[in-house]
mmCIF file with all atom_site columns, C-alpha atoms and ligand atoms in Angstrom:
data_model
loop_
_atom_site.group_PDB
_atom_site.id
_atom_site.type_symbol
_atom_site.label_atom_id
_atom_site.label_alt_id
_atom_site.label_comp_id
_atom_site.label_asym_id
_atom_site.label_entity_id
_atom_site.label_seq_id
_atom_site.pdbx_PDB_ins_code
_atom_site.Cartn_x
_atom_site.Cartn_y
_atom_site.Cartn_z
_atom_site.occupancy
_atom_site.B_iso_or_equiv
_atom_site.pdbx_formal_charge
_atom_site.auth_seq_id
_atom_site.auth_comp_id
_atom_site.auth_asym_id
_atom_site.auth_atom_id
_atom_site.pdbx_PDB_model_num
ATOM   1   C CA  . MET A 1 1   ? -3.164  2.338   -32.981 1.00 64.00 ? 1019 MET A CA  1
ATOM   2   C CA  . ALA A 1 2   ? -1.213  -0.812  -32.673 1.00 78.00 ? 1020 ALA A CA  1
ATOM   3   C CA  . SER A 1 3   ? -2.709  -4.316  -32.871 1.00 94.00 ? 1021 SER A CA  1
ATOM   4   C CA  . VAL A 1 4   ? -3.968  -5.936  -29.598 1.00 96.00 ? 1022 VAL A CA  1
ATOM   5   C CA  . LEU A 1 5   ? -1.083  -8.518  -29.881 1.00 97.00 ? 1023 LEU A CA  1
ATOM   6   C CA  . GLU A 1 6   ? 1.455   -5.764  -30.437 1.00 96.00 ? 1024 GLU A CA  1
ATOM   7   C CA  . CYS A 1 7   ? 0.116   -3.898  -27.305 1.00 96.00 ? 1025 CYS A CA  1
ATOM   8   C CA  . ILE A 1 8   ? 0.222   -6.971  -25.241 1.00 97.00 ? 1026 ILE A CA  1
ATOM   9   C CA  . LYS A 1 9   ? 3.858   -7.447  -26.203 1.00 96.00 ? 1027 LYS A CA  1
ATOM   10  C CA  . THR A 1 10  ? 5.141   -3.886  -25.984 1.00 97.00 ? 1028 THR A CA  1
ATOM   11  C CA  . ARG A 1 11  ? 3.380   -2.971  -22.669 1.00 98.00 ? 1029 ARG A CA  1
ATOM   12  C CA  . ARG A 1 12  ? 5.773   -2.419  -19.758 1.00 98.00 ? 1030 ARG A CA  1
ATOM   13  C CA  . SER A 1 13  ? 5.463   -1.343  -16.198 1.00 98.00 ? 1031 SER A CA  1
ATOM   14  C CA  . VAL A 1 14  ? 6.013   2.351   -16.028 1.00 98.00 ? 1032 VAL A CA  1
ATOM   15  C CA  . ARG A 1 15  ? 7.719   3.767   -12.856 1.00 98.00 ? 1033 ARG A CA  1
ATOM   16  C CA  . LYS A 1 16  ? 8.360   7.347   -13.987 1.00 98.00 ? 1034 LYS A CA  1
ATOM   17  C CA  . TYR A 1 17  ? 5.507   9.716   -15.026 1.00 98.00 ? 1035 TYR A CA  1
ATOM   18  C CA  . LYS A 1 18  ? 5.216   13.120  -16.456 1.00 98.00 ? 1036 LYS A CA  1
ATOM   19  C CA  . ASP A 1 19  ? 3.509   15.795  -14.486 1.00 97.00 ? 1037 ASP A CA  1
ATOM   20  C CA  . GLN A 1 20  ? 0.560   15.776  -16.824 1.00 98.00 ? 1038 GLN A CA  1
ATOM   21  C CA  . THR A 1 21  ? -2.955  15.157  -16.158 1.00 98.00 ? 1039 THR A CA  1
ATOM   22  C CA  . VAL A 1 22  ? -4.933  12.516  -18.077 1.00 98.00 ? 1040 VAL A CA  1
ATOM   23  C CA  . SER A 1 23  ? -8.208  13.581  -19.636 1.00 98.00 ? 1041 SER A CA  1
ATOM   24  C CA  . LYS A 1 24  ? -11.520 12.091  -18.348 1.00 98.00 ? 1042 LYS A CA  1
ATOM   25  C CA  . ASP A 1 25  ? -12.283 10.794  -21.818 1.00 98.00 ? 1043 ASP A CA  1
ATOM   26  C CA  . LEU A 1 26  ? -9.107  8.654   -21.768 1.00 98.00 ? 1044 LEU A CA  1
ATOM   27  C CA  . LEU A 1 27  ? -9.739  7.525   -18.252 1.00 98.00 ? 1045 LEU A CA  1
ATOM   28  C CA  . LYS A 1 28  ? -13.207 6.398   -19.181 1.00 98.00 ? 1046 LYS A CA  1
ATOM   29  C CA  . GLN A 1 29  ? -11.847 4.464   -22.017 1.00 98.00 ? 1047 GLN A CA  1
ATOM   30  C CA  . ILE A 1 30  ? -9.490  2.588   -19.903 1.00 98.00 ? 1048 ILE A CA  1
ATOM   31  C CA  . VAL A 1 31  ? -11.949 1.899   -17.092 1.00 99.00 ? 1049 VAL A CA  1
ATOM   32  C CA  . GLU A 1 32  ? -14.349 0.681   -19.811 1.00 99.00 ? 1050 GLU A CA  1
ATOM   33  C CA  . ALA A 1 33  ? -11.720 -1.896  -20.883 1.00 98.00 ? 1051 ALA A CA  1
ATOM   34  C CA  . GLY A 1 34  ? -11.760 -3.071  -17.325 1.00 99.00 ? 1052 GLY A CA  1
ATOM   35  C CA  . LEU A 1 35  ? -15.508 -3.113  -17.120 1.00 99.00 ? 1053 LEU A CA  1
ATOM   36  C CA  . TYR A 1 36  ? -15.716 -5.406  -20.211 1.00 98.00 ? 1054 TYR A CA  1
ATOM   37  C CA  . ALA A 1 37  ? -13.438 -8.068  -18.869 1.00 98.00 ? 1055 ALA A CA  1
ATOM   38  C CA  . ALA A 1 38  ? -14.656 -11.538 -18.453 1.00 98.00 ? 1056 ALA A CA  1
ATOM   39  C CA  . SER A 1 39  ? -15.927 -12.430 -15.036 1.00 98.00 ? 1057 SER A CA  1
ATOM   40  C CA  . GLY A 1 40  ? -16.965 -15.548 -13.166 1.00 98.00 ? 1058 GLY A CA  1
ATOM   41  C CA  . LYS A 1 41  ? -20.544 -16.455 -14.043 1.00 98.00 ? 1059 LYS A CA  1
ATOM   42  C CA  . GLY A 1 42  ? -20.750 -13.003 -15.708 1.00 98.00 ? 1060 GLY A CA  1
ATOM   43  C CA  . LYS A 1 43  ? -21.396 -11.605 -12.317 1.00 98.00 ? 1061 LYS A CA  1
ATOM   44  C CA  . GLN A 1 44  ? -19.234 -8.514  -12.973 1.00 98.00 ? 1062 GLN A CA  1
ATOM   45  C CA  . ALA A 1 45  ? -17.746 -8.556  -9.575  1.00 98.00 ? 1063 ALA A CA  1
ATOM   46  C CA  . PRO A 1 46  ? -15.000 -5.798  -9.961  1.00 99.00 ? 1064 PRO A CA  1
ATOM   47  C CA  . VAL A 1 47  ? -15.596 -2.307  -9.021  1.00 99.00 ? 1065 VAL A CA  1
ATOM   48  C CA  . ILE A 1 48  ? -13.079 0.225   -10.540 1.00 99.00 ? 1066 ILE A CA  1
ATOM   49  C CA  . ILE A 1 49  ? -12.318 3.451   -8.612  1.00 99.00 ? 1067 ILE A CA  1
ATOM   50  C CA  . THR A 1 50  ? -10.359 6.087   -10.340 1.00 98.00 ? 1068 THR A CA  1
ATOM   51  C CA  . ILE A 1 51  ? -8.595  8.635   -8.112  1.00 98.00 ? 1069 ILE A CA  1
ATOM   52  C CA  . THR A 1 52  ? -7.014  11.860  -9.309  1.00 98.00 ? 1070 THR A CA  1
ATOM   53  C CA  . ASN A 1 53  ? -7.329  13.833  -5.972  1.00 98.00 ? 1071 ASN A CA  1
ATOM   54  C CA  . LYS A 1 54  ? -3.767  14.745  -5.111  1.00 98.00 ? 1072 LYS A CA  1
ATOM   55  C CA  . ASP A 1 55  ? -4.393  14.532  -1.329  1.00 98.00 ? 1073 ASP A CA  1
ATOM   56  C CA  . LEU A 1 56  ? -6.061  11.349  -1.561  1.00 98.00 ? 1074 LEU A CA  1
ATOM   57  C CA  . ILE A 1 57  ? -3.251  9.856   -3.743  1.00 98.00 ? 1075 ILE A CA  1
ATOM   58  C CA  . SER A 1 58  ? -0.821  10.999  -1.028  1.00 98.00 ? 1076 SER A CA  1
ATOM   59  C CA  . GLU A 1 59  ? -2.908  9.236   1.769   1.00 98.00 ? 1077 GLU A CA  1
ATOM   60  C CA  . ILE A 1 60  ? -3.135  5.978   -0.286  1.00 98.00 ? 1078 ILE A CA  1
ATOM   61  C CA  . THR A 1 61  ? 0.535   6.178   -0.988  1.00 98.00 ? 1079 THR A CA  1
ATOM   62  C CA  . LYS A 1 62  ? 1.288   6.563   2.739   1.00 98.00 ? 1080 LYS A CA  1
ATOM   63  C CA  . VAL A 1 63  ? -0.707  3.568   3.638   1.00 98.00 ? 1081 VAL A CA  1
ATOM   64  C CA  . ASN A 1 64  ? 0.645   1.535   0.769   1.00 98.00 ? 1082 ASN A CA  1
ATOM   65  C CA  . ALA A 1 65  ? 4.226   2.284   1.838   1.00 98.00 ? 1083 ALA A CA  1
ATOM   66  C CA  . GLU A 1 66  ? 3.442   1.461   5.437   1.00 98.00 ? 1084 GLU A CA  1
ATOM   67  C CA  . ILE A 1 67  ? 1.945   -1.978  4.431   1.00 98.00 ? 1085 ILE A CA  1
ATOM   68  C CA  . MET A 1 68  ? 5.029   -2.554  2.428   1.00 98.00 ? 1086 MET A CA  1
ATOM   69  C CA  . GLY A 1 69  ? 7.161   -1.740  5.349   1.00 98.00 ? 1087 GLY A CA  1
ATOM   70  C CA  . SER A 1 70  ? 8.899   1.202   3.704   1.00 97.00 ? 1088 SER A CA  1
ATOM   71  C CA  . PRO A 1 71  ? 7.303   4.402   5.153   1.00 95.00 ? 1089 PRO A CA  1
ATOM   72  C CA  . ASN A 1 72  ? 7.899   7.533   3.027   1.00 91.00 ? 1090 ASN A CA  1
ATOM   73  C CA  . THR A 1 73  ? 8.456   5.637   -0.174  1.00 97.00 ? 1091 THR A CA  1
ATOM   74  C CA  . ASP A 1 74  ? 6.342   6.798   -3.193  1.00 98.00 ? 1092 ASP A CA  1
ATOM   75  C CA  . THR A 1 75  ? 5.106   3.428   -4.095  1.00 98.00 ? 1093 THR A CA  1
ATOM   76  C CA  . PHE A 1 76  ? 2.959   4.933   -6.855  1.00 98.00 ? 1094 PHE A CA  1
ATOM   77  C CA  . TYR A 1 77  ? 5.963   6.687   -8.491  1.00 98.00 ? 1095 TYR A CA  1
ATOM   78  C CA  . GLY A 1 78  ? 4.400   10.107  -8.671  1.00 98.00 ? 1096 GLY A CA  1
ATOM   79  C CA  . ALA A 1 79  ? 1.521   9.015   -11.063 1.00 98.00 ? 1097 ALA A CA  1
ATOM   80  C CA  . PRO A 1 80  ? -1.204  11.481  -11.403 1.00 98.00 ? 1098 PRO A CA  1
ATOM   81  C CA  . VAL A 1 81  ? -3.849  8.730   -11.467 1.00 99.00 ? 1099 VAL A CA  1
ATOM   82  C CA  . ILE A 1 82  ? -4.475  5.734   -9.175  1.00 99.00 ? 1100 ILE A CA  1
ATOM   83  C CA  . ILE A 1 83  ? -7.028  3.176   -10.274 1.00 99.00 ? 1101 ILE A CA  1
ATOM   84  C CA  . LEU A 1 84  ? -8.139  0.929   -7.452  1.00 99.00 ? 1102 LEU A CA  1
ATOM   85  C CA  . VAL A 1 85  ? -9.884  -2.327  -8.291  1.00 99.00 ? 1103 VAL A CA  1
ATOM   86  C CA  . ALA A 1 86  ? -11.699 -4.388  -5.770  1.00 99.00 ? 1104 ALA A CA  1
ATOM   87  C CA  . GLY A 1 87  ? -13.906 -7.496  -6.223  1.00 98.00 ? 1105 GLY A CA  1
ATOM   88  C CA  . SER A 1 88  ? -17.480 -7.696  -4.802  1.00 98.00 ? 1106 SER A CA  1
ATOM   89  C CA  . LEU A 1 89  ? -17.744 -10.706 -2.500  1.00 98.00 ? 1107 LEU A CA  1
ATOM   90  C CA  . LYS A 1 90  ? -21.525 -10.508 -2.660  1.00 98.00 ? 1108 LYS A CA  1
ATOM   91  C CA  . ALA A 1 91  ? -21.433 -10.572 -6.388  1.00 98.00 ? 1109 ALA A CA  1
ATOM   92  C CA  . ASN A 1 92  ? -19.199 -13.663 -6.593  1.00 98.00 ? 1110 ASN A CA  1
ATOM   93  C CA  . GLU A 1 93  ? -17.049 -14.556 -3.608  1.00 98.00 ? 1111 GLU A CA  1
ATOM   94  C CA  . LYS A 1 94  ? -15.346 -17.524 -5.373  1.00 98.00 ? 1112 LYS A CA  1
ATOM   95  C CA  . THR A 1 95  ? -13.995 -15.439 -8.350  1.00 98.00 ? 1113 THR A CA  1
ATOM   96  C CA  . ALA A 1 96  ? -14.017 -11.756 -7.030  1.00 98.00 ? 1114 ALA A CA  1
ATOM   97  C CA  . PHE A 1 97  ? -10.248 -11.627 -6.803  1.00 99.00 ? 1115 PHE A CA  1
ATOM   98  C CA  . ALA A 1 98  ? -9.599  -13.401 -10.140 1.00 99.00 ? 1116 ALA A CA  1
ATOM   99  C CA  . ASP A 1 99  ? -12.195 -11.154 -11.799 1.00 99.00 ? 1117 ASP A CA  1
ATOM   100 C CA  . GLY A 1 100 ? -10.341 -8.017  -10.456 1.00 99.00 ? 1118 GLY A CA  1
ATOM   101 C CA  . THR A 1 101 ? -6.903  -9.179  -11.868 1.00 99.00 ? 1119 THR A CA  1
ATOM   102 C CA  . LEU A 1 102 ? -8.482  -9.577  -15.309 1.00 99.00 ? 1120 LEU A CA  1
ATOM   103 C CA  . ALA A 1 103 ? -9.937  -6.108  -15.111 1.00 99.00 ? 1121 ALA A CA  1
ATOM   104 C CA  . LEU A 1 104 ? -6.442  -4.805  -14.194 1.00 99.00 ? 1122 LEU A CA  1
ATOM   105 C CA  . GLY A 1 105 ? -4.899  -6.739  -17.042 1.00 98.00 ? 1123 GLY A CA  1
ATOM   106 C CA  . ASN A 1 106 ? -7.292  -5.352  -19.561 1.00 98.00 ? 1124 ASN A CA  1
ATOM   107 C CA  . MET A 1 107 ? -6.817  -1.785  -18.305 1.00 98.00 ? 1125 MET A CA  1
ATOM   108 C CA  . MET A 1 108 ? -2.957  -2.026  -18.451 1.00 98.00 ? 1126 MET A CA  1
ATOM   109 C CA  . ILE A 1 109 ? -3.248  -3.053  -22.202 1.00 98.00 ? 1127 ILE A CA  1
ATOM   110 C CA  . ALA A 1 110 ? -5.840  -0.422  -22.997 1.00 98.00 ? 1128 ALA A CA  1
ATOM   111 C CA  . ALA A 1 111 ? -3.668  2.330   -21.284 1.00 98.00 ? 1129 ALA A CA  1
ATOM   112 C CA  . HIS A 1 112 ? -0.686  1.296   -23.300 1.00 98.00 ? 1130 HIS A CA  1
ATOM   113 C CA  . SER A 1 113 ? -2.663  1.274   -26.475 1.00 98.00 ? 1131 SER A CA  1
ATOM   114 C CA  . LEU A 1 114 ? -3.754  4.844   -25.748 1.00 98.00 ? 1132 LEU A CA  1
ATOM   115 C CA  . GLY A 1 115 ? -0.250  5.969   -25.097 1.00 98.00 ? 1133 GLY A CA  1
ATOM   116 C CA  . LEU A 1 116 ? -0.419  6.017   -21.448 1.00 98.00 ? 1134 LEU A CA  1
ATOM   117 C CA  . GLY A 1 117 ? 1.724   4.056   -19.035 1.00 98.00 ? 1135 GLY A CA  1
ATOM   118 C CA  . SER A 1 118 ? 0.774   2.034   -15.936 1.00 98.00 ? 1136 SER A CA  1
ATOM   119 C CA  . CYS A 1 119 ? 2.166   -0.227  -13.230 1.00 98.00 ? 1137 CYS A CA  1
ATOM   120 C CA  . TRP A 1 120 ? 0.328   -2.622  -11.002 1.00 98.00 ? 1138 TRP A CA  1
ATOM   121 C CA  . ILE A 1 121 ? 0.870   -1.632  -7.485  1.00 98.00 ? 1139 ILE A CA  1
ATOM   122 C CA  . ASN A 1 122 ? 0.012   -4.394  -4.908  1.00 98.00 ? 1140 ASN A CA  1
ATOM   123 C CA  . ARG A 1 123 ? -1.244  -4.369  -1.430  1.00 98.00 ? 1141 ARG A CA  1
ATOM   124 C CA  . ALA A 1 124 ? -4.794  -3.490  -2.133  1.00 98.00 ? 1142 ALA A CA  1
ATOM   125 C CA  . LYS A 1 125 ? -6.166  -6.406  -0.178  1.00 98.00 ? 1143 LYS A CA  1
ATOM   126 C CA  . GLU A 1 126 ? -4.437  -5.117  2.890   1.00 98.00 ? 1144 GLU A CA  1
ATOM   127 C CA  . GLY A 1 127 ? -5.250  -1.496  2.110   1.00 98.00 ? 1145 GLY A CA  1
ATOM   128 C CA  . LEU A 1 128 ? -8.980  -2.173  2.321   1.00 98.00 ? 1146 LEU A CA  1
ATOM   129 C CA  . LYS A 1 129 ? -8.600  -2.624  6.135   1.00 98.00 ? 1147 LYS A CA  1
ATOM   130 C CA  . TYR A 1 130 ? -7.381  0.939   6.494   1.00 98.00 ? 1148 TYR A CA  1
ATOM   131 C CA  . ASP A 1 131 ? -9.667  3.999   7.176   1.00 98.00 ? 1149 ASP A CA  1
ATOM   132 C CA  . VAL A 1 132 ? -8.540  5.878   4.037   1.00 98.00 ? 1150 VAL A CA  1
ATOM   133 C CA  . TYR A 1 133 ? -10.006 3.042   1.905   1.00 98.00 ? 1151 TYR A CA  1
ATOM   134 C CA  . LYS A 1 134 ? -12.900 2.438   3.874   1.00 98.00 ? 1152 LYS A CA  1
ATOM   135 C CA  . ASP A 1 135 ? -13.728 6.217   3.623   1.00 98.00 ? 1153 ASP A CA  1
ATOM   136 C CA  . ILE A 1 136 ? -13.307 6.044   -0.105  1.00 98.00 ? 1154 ILE A CA  1
ATOM   137 C CA  . PHE A 1 137 ? -15.848 3.263   -0.389  1.00 98.00 ? 1155 PHE A CA  1
ATOM   138 C CA  . HIS A 1 138 ? -18.205 5.000   2.032   1.00 98.00 ? 1156 HIS A CA  1
ATOM   139 C CA  . SER A 1 139 ? -17.958 8.147   -0.098  1.00 98.00 ? 1157 SER A CA  1
ATOM   140 C CA  . ILE A 1 140 ? -19.295 6.307   -3.112  1.00 98.00 ? 1158 ILE A CA  1
ATOM   141 C CA  . GLY A 1 141 ? -21.986 4.546   -1.182  1.00 98.00 ? 1159 GLY A CA  1
ATOM   142 C CA  . LEU A 1 142 ? -20.206 1.080   -0.825  1.00 98.00 ? 1160 LEU A CA  1
ATOM   143 C CA  . ASN A 1 143 ? -19.021 -0.732  2.228   1.00 98.00 ? 1161 ASN A CA  1
ATOM   144 C CA  . ALA A 1 144 ? -15.321 -1.845  1.963   1.00 98.00 ? 1162 ALA A CA  1
ATOM   145 C CA  . ASP A 1 145 ? -16.013 -4.963  4.118   1.00 98.00 ? 1163 ASP A CA  1
ATOM   146 C CA  . GLU A 1 146 ? -18.086 -6.459  1.243   1.00 98.00 ? 1164 GLU A CA  1
ATOM   147 C CA  . PHE A 1 147 ? -15.049 -6.338  -1.125  1.00 98.00 ? 1165 PHE A CA  1
ATOM   148 C CA  . ILE A 1 148 ? -11.700 -7.810  -1.520  1.00 98.00 ? 1166 ILE A CA  1
ATOM   149 C CA  . GLY A 1 149 ? -8.940  -5.415  -2.641  1.00 98.00 ? 1167 GLY A CA  1
ATOM   150 C CA  . VAL A 1 150 ? -7.284  -6.763  -5.732  1.00 99.00 ? 1168 VAL A CA  1
ATOM   151 C CA  . GLY A 1 151 ? -4.758  -4.232  -6.843  1.00 98.00 ? 1169 GLY A CA  1
ATOM   152 C CA  . HIS A 1 152 ? -4.121  -0.652  -7.985  1.00 98.00 ? 1170 HIS A CA  1
ATOM   153 C CA  . LEU A 1 153 ? -2.756  0.756   -11.241 1.00 99.00 ? 1171 LEU A CA  1
ATOM   154 C CA  . ALA A 1 154 ? -0.496  3.830   -11.115 1.00 99.00 ? 1172 ALA A CA  1
ATOM   155 C CA  . LEU A 1 155 ? -1.327  5.472   -14.354 1.00 99.00 ? 1173 LEU A CA  1
ATOM   156 C CA  . GLY A 1 156 ? -0.043  8.519   -16.349 1.00 98.00 ? 1174 GLY A CA  1
ATOM   157 C CA  . TYR A 1 157 ? 2.027   9.597   -19.335 1.00 98.00 ? 1175 TYR A CA  1
ATOM   158 C CA  . PRO A 1 158 ? 5.412   7.838   -19.174 1.00 98.00 ? 1176 PRO A CA  1
ATOM   159 C CA  . GLU A 1 159 ? 8.518   9.807   -18.720 1.00 98.00 ? 1177 GLU A CA  1
ATOM   160 C CA  . GLY A 1 160 ? 11.143  8.430   -21.038 1.00 97.00 ? 1178 GLY A CA  1
ATOM   161 C CA  . GLU A 1 161 ? 11.328  5.362   -23.105 1.00 96.00 ? 1179 GLU A CA  1
ATOM   162 C CA  . LEU A 1 162 ? 9.732   2.129   -22.200 1.00 95.00 ? 1180 LEU A CA  1
ATOM   163 C CA  . PRO A 1 163 ? 12.298  -0.520  -21.186 1.00 89.00 ? 1181 PRO A CA  1
ATOM   164 C CA  . ALA A 1 164 ? 12.708  -3.718  -23.311 1.00 91.00 ? 1182 ALA A CA  1
ATOM   165 C CA  . ALA A 1 165 ? 10.779  -6.839  -22.077 1.00 95.00 ? 1183 ALA A CA  1
ATOM   166 C CA  . ALA A 1 166 ? 12.751  -9.356  -20.069 1.00 96.00 ? 1184 ALA A CA  1
ATOM   167 C CA  . PRO A 1 167 ? 13.421  -12.435 -22.108 1.00 97.00 ? 1185 PRO A CA  1
ATOM   168 C CA  . ARG A 1 168 ? 10.601  -14.930 -21.537 1.00 98.00 ? 1186 ARG A CA  1
ATOM   169 C CA  . LEU A 1 169 ? 11.693  -17.855 -19.511 1.00 98.00 ? 1187 LEU A CA  1
ATOM   170 C CA  . PRO A 1 170 ? 11.951  -21.292 -21.016 1.00 97.00 ? 1188 PRO A CA  1
ATOM   171 C CA  . GLN A 1 171 ? 9.742   -24.304 -20.096 1.00 96.00 ? 1189 GLN A CA  1
ATOM   172 C CA  . ARG A 1 172 ? 6.603   -22.116 -19.829 1.00 98.00 ? 1190 ARG A CA  1
ATOM   173 C CA  . GLU A 1 173 ? 4.766   -23.190 -22.919 1.00 98.00 ? 1191 GLU A CA  1
ATOM   174 C CA  . PHE A 1 174 ? 3.554   -26.706 -23.747 1.00 98.00 ? 1192 PHE A CA  1
ATOM   175 C CA  . TYR A 1 175 ? 1.495   -28.184 -26.609 1.00 98.00 ? 1193 TYR A CA  1
ATOM   176 C CA  . ILE A 1 176 ? 0.000   -31.542 -26.385 1.00 98.00 ? 1194 ILE A CA  1
ATOM   177 C CA  . ASP A 1 177 ? -1.420  -32.728 -29.676 1.00 97.00 ? 1195 ASP A CA  1
HETATM 178 C C1  . LIG B 2 .   ? 0.384   -9.023  -9.075  1.00 54.12 ? 1558 LIG B C1  1
HETATM 179 C C2  . LIG B 2 .   ? 1.408   -8.122  -9.412  1.00 54.12 ? 1558 LIG B C2  1
HETATM 180 C C3  . LIG B 2 .   ? 1.857   -7.258  -8.395  1.00 54.12 ? 1558 LIG B C3  1
HETATM 181 C C4  . LIG B 2 .   ? 2.814   -6.238  -8.629  1.00 54.12 ? 1558 LIG B C4  1
HETATM 182 N N1  . LIG B 2 .   ? 3.141   -5.368  -7.713  1.00 54.12 ? 1558 LIG B N1  1
HETATM 183 C C5  . LIG B 2 .   ? 3.949   -4.279  -7.944  1.00 54.12 ? 1558 LIG B C5  1
HETATM 184 C C6  . LIG B 2 .   ? 4.264   -3.296  -6.937  1.00 54.12 ? 1558 LIG B C6  1
HETATM 185 O O1  . LIG B 2 .   ? 3.768   -3.276  -5.888  1.00 54.12 ? 1558 LIG B O1  1
HETATM 186 N N2  . LIG B 2 .   ? 5.088   -2.359  -7.404  1.00 54.12 ? 1558 LIG B N2  1
HETATM 187 C C7  . LIG B 2 .   ? 5.770   -2.229  -8.603  1.00 54.12 ? 1558 LIG B C7  1
HETATM 188 O O2  . LIG B 2 .   ? 6.542   -1.402  -8.805  1.00 54.12 ? 1558 LIG B O2  1
HETATM 189 N N3  . LIG B 2 .   ? 5.435   -3.215  -9.550  1.00 54.12 ? 1558 LIG B N3  1
HETATM 190 C C8  . LIG B 2 .   ? 4.644   -4.195  -9.248  1.00 54.12 ? 1558 LIG B C8  1
HETATM 191 N N4  . LIG B 2 .   ? 4.340   -5.144  -10.340 1.00 54.12 ? 1558 LIG B N4  1
HETATM 192 C C9  . LIG B 2 .   ? 4.885   -4.950  -11.679 1.00 54.12 ? 1558 LIG B C9  1
HETATM 193 C C10 . LIG B 2 .   ? 5.867   -6.127  -11.840 1.00 54.12 ? 1558 LIG B C10 1
HETATM 194 O O3  . LIG B 2 .   ? 7.073   -5.746  -11.148 1.00 54.12 ? 1558 LIG B O3  1
HETATM 195 C C11 . LIG B 2 .   ? 6.154   -6.064  -13.351 1.00 54.12 ? 1558 LIG B C11 1
HETATM 196 O O4  . LIG B 2 .   ? 4.911   -6.579  -13.976 1.00 54.12 ? 1558 LIG B O4  1
HETATM 197 C C12 . LIG B 2 .   ? 7.227   -7.043  -13.692 1.00 54.12 ? 1558 LIG B C12 1
HETATM 198 O O5  . LIG B 2 .   ? 8.501   -6.597  -13.185 1.00 54.12 ? 1558 LIG B O5  1
HETATM 199 C C13 . LIG B 2 .   ? 7.446   -7.261  -15.121 1.00 54.12 ? 1558 LIG B C13 1
HETATM 200 O O6  . LIG B 2 .   ? 7.614   -6.107  -15.841 1.00 54.12 ? 1558 LIG B O6  1
HETATM 201 P P1  . LIG B 2 .   ? 6.680   -5.661  -17.046 1.00 54.12 ? 1558 LIG B P1  1
HETATM 202 O O7  . LIG B 2 .   ? 5.308   -5.366  -16.391 1.00 54.12 ? 1558 LIG B O7  1
HETATM 203 O O8  . LIG B 2 .   ? 7.229   -4.428  -17.591 1.00 54.12 ? 1558 LIG B O8  1
HETATM 204 O O9  . LIG B 2 .   ? 6.607   -6.688  -18.066 1.00 54.12 ? 1558 LIG B O9  1
HETATM 205 C C14 . LIG B 2 .   ? 3.302   -6.098  -9.996  1.00 54.12 ? 1558 LIG B C14 1
HETATM 206 C C15 . LIG B 2 .   ? 2.859   -6.984  -11.000 1.00 54.12 ? 1558 LIG B C15 1
HETATM 207 C C16 . LIG B 2 .   ? 1.876   -7.923  -10.711 1.00 54.12 ? 1558 LIG B C16 1
HETATM 208 C C17 . LIG B 2 .   ? 1.380   -8.698  -11.799 1.00 54.12 ? 1558 LIG B C17 1
#
């Protein structure tokens, strides 16, 4: 397994996936990386919902494409897994969104370290207002109205090589001694 620093640098957003399922064991390792992310006041606001049901993935994709204003687009790139992250406003309203982004970041690095690819897919905040999301929350005993949608990951085995990273823009690091 590559070092953490190597994984951070070589991770890329994956937009083409193999038609191959991801084992529960790997999914749990990735989710665990999200669960262990730092959180405001240690309140652990993020919830992480892993979806492999094909019909549900289609429904979420439909809603996501509609929110994006491009109906009939596969905004999840045919990934066999969607990981939805939302932040509990009851746990920590002030940091729920930031906490969720960190959980997503951890999971992207973890997925890459395990040979999987991922891509952040936006529009979860808007998504939570839709029935399909409300029903997902209801089915696991949660109320979507008590959460802020943070983001999704499309996840699966990458098809093809990962692209090179874009060069890092200048004027983004400063050191004050
Ligand atoms: C907050 C956020 C939202 C993003 N939303 C999308 C998205 O909806 N669809 C998508 O294909 N990529 C999305 N991305 C992925 C970015 O396009 C990608 O990270 C960027 O182009 C840099 O490429 P890299 O991840 O390979 O370094 C998102 C990334 C972030 C951090």
